Short mmCIF file of C-alpha atoms and ligand atoms in Angstrom, two decimals:
data_model
loop_
_atom_site.label_atom_id
_atom_site.label_comp_id
_atom_site.label_asym_id
_atom_site.label_seq_id
_atom_site.Cartn_x
_atom_site.Cartn_y
_atom_site.Cartn_z
CA MET A 18 18.53 8.05 1.22
CA ARG A 19 16.85 10.96 2.99
CA LEU A 20 13.19 11.57 2.19
CA ASP A 21 11.00 14.65 2.58
CA VAL A 22 7.82 12.58 2.83
CA LEU A 23 7.14 8.94 3.69
CA ALA A 24 3.72 7.33 3.23
CA ILE A 25 3.11 4.17 5.26
CA ALA A 26 0.27 1.78 4.41
CA ALA A 27 -0.77 -1.82 4.88
CA HIS A 28 -1.08 -2.98 1.28
CA ARG A 29 0.46 -2.18 -2.04
CA ASP A 30 -1.95 0.25 -3.80
CA ASP A 31 -3.32 1.74 -0.55
CA VAL A 32 -1.09 4.81 -0.89
CA GLU A 33 -1.94 5.25 -4.56
CA ILE A 34 -5.68 5.14 -3.86
CA THR A 35 -5.79 7.31 -0.72
CA CYS A 36 -3.07 9.93 -1.31
CA GLY A 37 -1.33 9.14 -4.61
CA GLY A 38 -2.20 12.54 -6.09
CA THR A 39 -0.62 14.37 -3.17
CA ILE A 40 2.53 12.23 -3.38
CA ILE A 41 2.81 13.07 -7.09
CA LYS A 42 2.21 16.75 -6.34
CA LEU A 43 5.01 16.80 -3.75
CA VAL A 44 7.33 15.09 -6.24
CA ASP A 45 6.32 17.73 -8.85
CA LYS A 46 7.42 20.34 -6.30
CA GLY A 47 10.87 18.72 -6.12
CA LYS A 48 10.34 16.79 -2.87
CA LYS A 49 11.70 13.32 -2.34
CA ALA A 50 8.89 10.90 -1.57
CA GLY A 51 8.92 7.30 -0.42
CA ILE A 52 6.43 4.54 0.36
CA LEU A 53 6.64 1.82 2.99
CA ASP A 54 4.15 -0.97 2.35
CA LEU A 55 3.77 -3.22 5.37
CA THR A 56 2.57 -6.37 3.60
CA GLN A 57 2.96 -7.98 0.20
CA GLY A 58 -0.79 -8.22 -0.32
CA GLU A 59 -0.59 -11.98 -0.64
CA MET A 60 -4.11 -12.47 0.81
CA GLY A 61 -5.77 -10.36 -1.88
CA THR A 62 -8.47 -12.05 -3.96
CA LYS A 63 -6.52 -11.60 -7.17
CA GLY A 64 -2.81 -11.71 -8.03
CA THR A 65 0.24 -13.17 -6.32
CA ALA A 66 2.74 -11.34 -4.12
CA GLU A 67 5.22 -11.38 -7.05
CA GLU A 68 2.72 -9.83 -9.46
CA ARG A 69 1.82 -7.17 -6.93
CA ALA A 70 5.51 -6.40 -6.39
CA ARG A 71 5.92 -5.75 -10.12
CA ASP A 72 2.74 -3.64 -10.17
CA ALA A 73 3.94 -1.63 -7.15
CA ALA A 74 7.31 -0.91 -8.76
CA ARG A 75 5.59 0.32 -11.93
CA ALA A 76 3.18 2.49 -9.89
CA ALA A 77 6.13 3.98 -7.97
CA GLU A 78 7.77 4.86 -11.28
CA ILE A 79 4.59 6.60 -12.52
CA MET A 80 4.35 8.58 -9.27
CA GLY A 81 8.05 9.46 -9.31
CA VAL A 82 8.71 8.14 -5.81
CA ALA A 83 12.39 7.79 -4.98
CA TRP A 84 12.13 4.92 -2.51
CA ARG A 85 9.72 2.06 -1.95
CA GLU A 86 10.21 -0.84 0.43
CA ASN A 87 8.08 -3.66 1.79
CA LEU A 88 8.22 -4.87 5.38
CA GLU A 89 6.74 -8.25 4.42
CA LEU A 90 4.46 -8.49 7.44
CA PRO A 91 1.72 -11.11 6.98
CA ASP A 92 -1.23 -9.74 4.97
CA SER A 93 -4.53 -9.68 6.93
CA ALA A 94 -2.53 -10.36 10.09
CA VAL A 95 -0.80 -7.03 10.73
CA GLU A 96 -0.48 -6.69 14.48
CA VAL A 97 0.52 -3.88 16.77
CA THR A 98 3.58 -5.47 18.35
CA ARG A 99 6.75 -3.96 19.77
CA GLU A 100 8.78 -5.79 17.13
CA ASN A 101 6.74 -4.32 14.25
CA LYS A 102 6.94 -0.82 15.74
CA LEU A 103 10.71 -1.10 15.99
CA GLN A 104 11.02 -2.37 12.42
CA ILE A 105 9.18 0.72 11.18
CA ALA A 106 11.09 3.00 13.58
CA ARG A 107 14.30 1.65 12.04
CA VAL A 108 13.04 2.65 8.59
CA ILE A 109 12.12 6.13 9.88
CA ARG A 110 15.63 6.61 11.24
CA GLN A 111 17.02 5.43 7.92
CA VAL A 112 15.02 7.69 5.56
CA ARG A 113 14.41 10.57 8.05
CA PRO A 114 11.19 12.08 6.65
CA GLU A 115 9.87 15.48 7.80
CA LEU A 116 6.33 14.50 6.82
CA VAL A 117 4.69 11.10 7.34
CA ILE A 118 1.35 10.14 5.79
CA LEU A 119 -0.61 7.42 7.61
CA PRO A 120 -4.01 5.79 7.02
CA PHE A 121 -6.99 7.53 8.65
CA TRP A 122 -7.94 6.23 12.11
CA ILE A 123 -11.37 4.84 11.17
CA GLN A 124 -11.08 1.84 8.86
CA ARG A 125 -12.99 -1.21 7.66
CA HIS A 126 -9.90 -3.38 7.12
CA PRO A 127 -8.07 -4.04 10.41
CA ASP A 128 -4.67 -3.97 8.64
CA HIS A 129 -5.28 -0.32 7.72
CA LEU A 130 -6.08 0.60 11.30
CA TYR A 131 -3.04 -1.24 12.68
CA ALA A 132 -0.80 0.31 10.01
CA MET A 133 -1.90 3.71 11.35
CA GLN A 134 -1.14 2.75 14.95
CA LEU A 135 2.19 1.13 14.09
CA GLY A 136 3.19 4.15 12.00
CA TYR A 137 2.35 6.61 14.75
CA ASP A 138 4.14 4.64 17.45
CA ALA A 139 7.16 4.13 15.19
CA CYS A 140 7.44 7.89 14.56
CA PHE A 141 7.48 8.43 18.31
CA LEU A 142 9.93 5.63 19.10
CA ALA A 143 12.33 6.65 16.31
CA GLY A 144 12.92 9.94 18.12
CA LEU A 145 13.87 8.43 21.47
CA LYS A 146 17.56 9.03 22.07
CA LYS A 147 17.94 6.18 24.54
CA LEU A 148 16.16 3.58 22.41
CA GLU A 149 18.45 0.73 21.48
CA LEU A 150 17.95 0.73 17.73
CA ASP A 151 20.19 1.21 14.67
CA GLY A 152 20.52 4.72 13.31
CA GLU A 153 20.46 8.24 14.68
CA PRO A 154 17.26 9.34 16.50
CA HIS A 155 14.76 11.09 14.24
CA ARG A 156 11.18 12.17 14.80
CA PRO A 157 9.12 13.42 11.82
CA ARG A 158 7.80 16.97 12.29
CA LYS A 159 4.34 16.29 10.90
CA ILE A 160 1.96 13.34 10.66
CA ILE A 161 -1.09 13.66 8.44
CA TYR A 162 -3.81 11.06 7.90
CA ALA A 163 -5.04 10.21 4.41
CA SER A 164 -8.77 9.88 3.86
CA SER A 165 -10.50 6.56 4.29
CA PHE A 166 -13.40 7.91 2.18
CA ARG A 167 -15.57 7.98 5.29
CA ASP A 168 -18.02 10.72 6.02
CA VAL A 169 -15.75 12.39 8.54
CA ALA A 170 -14.60 15.96 9.07
CA HIS A 171 -11.34 16.47 7.20
CA SER A 172 -8.80 19.07 8.25
CA PHE A 173 -7.61 20.13 4.80
CA PHE A 174 -7.66 19.24 1.12
CA VAL A 175 -4.94 19.12 -1.51
CA ASP A 176 -5.71 20.18 -5.09
CA ILE A 177 -4.67 17.25 -7.29
CA THR A 178 -6.29 18.43 -10.53
CA GLY A 179 -2.91 18.45 -12.26
CA GLN A 180 -2.02 15.02 -10.86
CA MET A 181 -5.32 13.14 -11.22
CA GLU A 182 -4.43 11.44 -14.50
CA ARG A 183 -1.15 10.11 -13.12
CA LYS A 184 -2.88 8.98 -9.92
CA LEU A 185 -5.33 6.92 -11.97
CA ALA A 186 -2.44 5.60 -14.10
CA ALA A 187 -0.57 4.54 -10.94
CA VAL A 188 -3.58 2.53 -9.73
CA ARG A 189 -4.05 1.14 -13.23
CA ALA A 190 -0.47 -0.18 -12.95
CA TYR A 191 -1.89 -2.80 -10.56
CA LYS A 192 -2.76 -5.01 -13.48
CA SER A 193 -3.04 -8.03 -11.17
CA GLN A 194 -5.85 -6.26 -9.27
CA PHE A 195 -7.71 -3.92 -11.53
CA ASP A 196 -8.07 -5.46 -14.97
CA SER A 197 -11.24 -5.63 -17.03
CA THR A 198 -12.60 -8.83 -15.42
CA PRO A 199 -15.81 -8.75 -13.36
CA GLU A 200 -13.84 -9.95 -10.29
CA SER A 201 -11.73 -6.78 -10.37
CA LYS A 202 -14.94 -4.84 -9.74
CA MET A 203 -15.33 -6.69 -6.44
CA ILE A 204 -11.92 -5.88 -4.97
CA TYR A 205 -12.26 -2.41 -3.57
CA LYS A 206 -15.94 -2.44 -2.72
CA PRO A 207 -18.30 -5.03 -4.16
CA GLY A 208 -19.66 -3.89 -7.51
CA VAL A 209 -17.70 -0.66 -7.50
CA ASP A 210 -15.39 0.35 -10.33
CA ILE A 211 -12.34 1.68 -8.50
CA PHE A 212 -11.48 4.25 -11.17
CA GLU A 213 -15.00 5.66 -11.23
CA TYR A 214 -15.02 5.68 -7.43
CA MET A 215 -11.70 7.52 -7.20
CA THR A 216 -12.83 10.06 -9.77
CA ILE A 217 -16.14 10.72 -8.00
CA THR A 218 -14.59 11.07 -4.54
CA ALA A 219 -11.79 13.33 -5.83
CA ALA A 220 -14.42 15.48 -7.57
CA PHE A 221 -16.51 15.54 -4.37
CA TYR A 222 -13.53 16.65 -2.28
CA GLY A 223 -12.55 19.10 -5.01
CA HIS A 224 -16.05 20.57 -4.99
CA LYS A 225 -15.62 21.43 -1.30
CA VAL A 226 -12.60 23.61 -2.06
CA ASN A 227 -13.50 24.91 -5.55
CA VAL A 228 -11.06 22.85 -7.57
CA LYS A 229 -11.73 20.00 -9.98
CA TYR A 230 -10.07 17.18 -8.02
CA ALA A 231 -8.74 17.01 -4.46
CA GLU A 232 -7.60 14.55 -1.80
CA ALA A 233 -8.73 14.86 1.81
CA PHE A 234 -6.59 14.69 4.94
CA ALA A 235 -7.02 14.91 8.68
CA ILE A 236 -4.66 16.08 11.39
CA LYS A 237 -5.06 15.75 15.15
CA GLU A 238 -3.76 19.21 16.04
CA ASN A 239 -5.38 22.62 15.75
CA ILE A 240 -3.86 25.06 13.29
CA LEU A 241 -2.39 28.29 14.69
CA ILE A 242 -2.86 31.27 12.38
CA ASP A 243 -0.87 34.49 12.70
CA ASP A 244 -2.93 36.65 10.34
CA PRO A 245 -6.42 35.33 9.43
CA ALA A 246 -6.50 37.68 6.42
CA ASP A 247 -3.69 35.63 4.87
CA MET A 248 -5.57 32.32 5.03
CA PRO A 249 -5.50 30.68 1.60
CA VAL A 250 -9.31 30.57 1.28
CA ARG A 251 -11.90 33.22 0.42
CA SER A 252 -15.04 33.51 2.55
CA ILE A 253 -17.10 35.60 0.12
ZN1 LIG B 14 -5.45 -1.96 1.82
#
């Protein structure tokens, strides 16, 4: 299986919440998308690993992703080790994505931060010709970082107005997490309804770029423009 885009995240539902709309949009454009979850989410307040696996499969179906695997690293104990980097590098060589989406580099949950570091290092290692690892060397062309909903400067936004409903449906597929019980309102941020939160943040990001709903991303590189008049934004 060769993918156009691979999103890597610590927990099942991280991808849906941070960049699910963009994944769906890429699938709508005919791209092949995949998700690598690093843990089974077994330390979550609600739901078992088995329930979350079923939820994740259903969410993948809603988003139209072609490939979803789980590395089964220990939840809440993701560590930046050589072994973990190589495990992810092996996956990168296997599915050969051009674009990789990682968590943003400022995070509250340490697993998210380490997933970012592991993902970056794995992308680098996967391209090393002399590395003793299964598969042909492959280095993704582009790494982008999905928003952590922090007040940081983002590099660009993706209009997900046409995908917002399916993004919410994909998160709603996590029945073991986000049901109608009061505890489910404590999972993402204490007292916060995740669906309301996602809608407000997507509308906030959308407002910045004159669309109804958007997702925010950061990149570490500067963008080189050939003809500034062709930039896809109006100044006045
Ligand atoms: Zn998470």
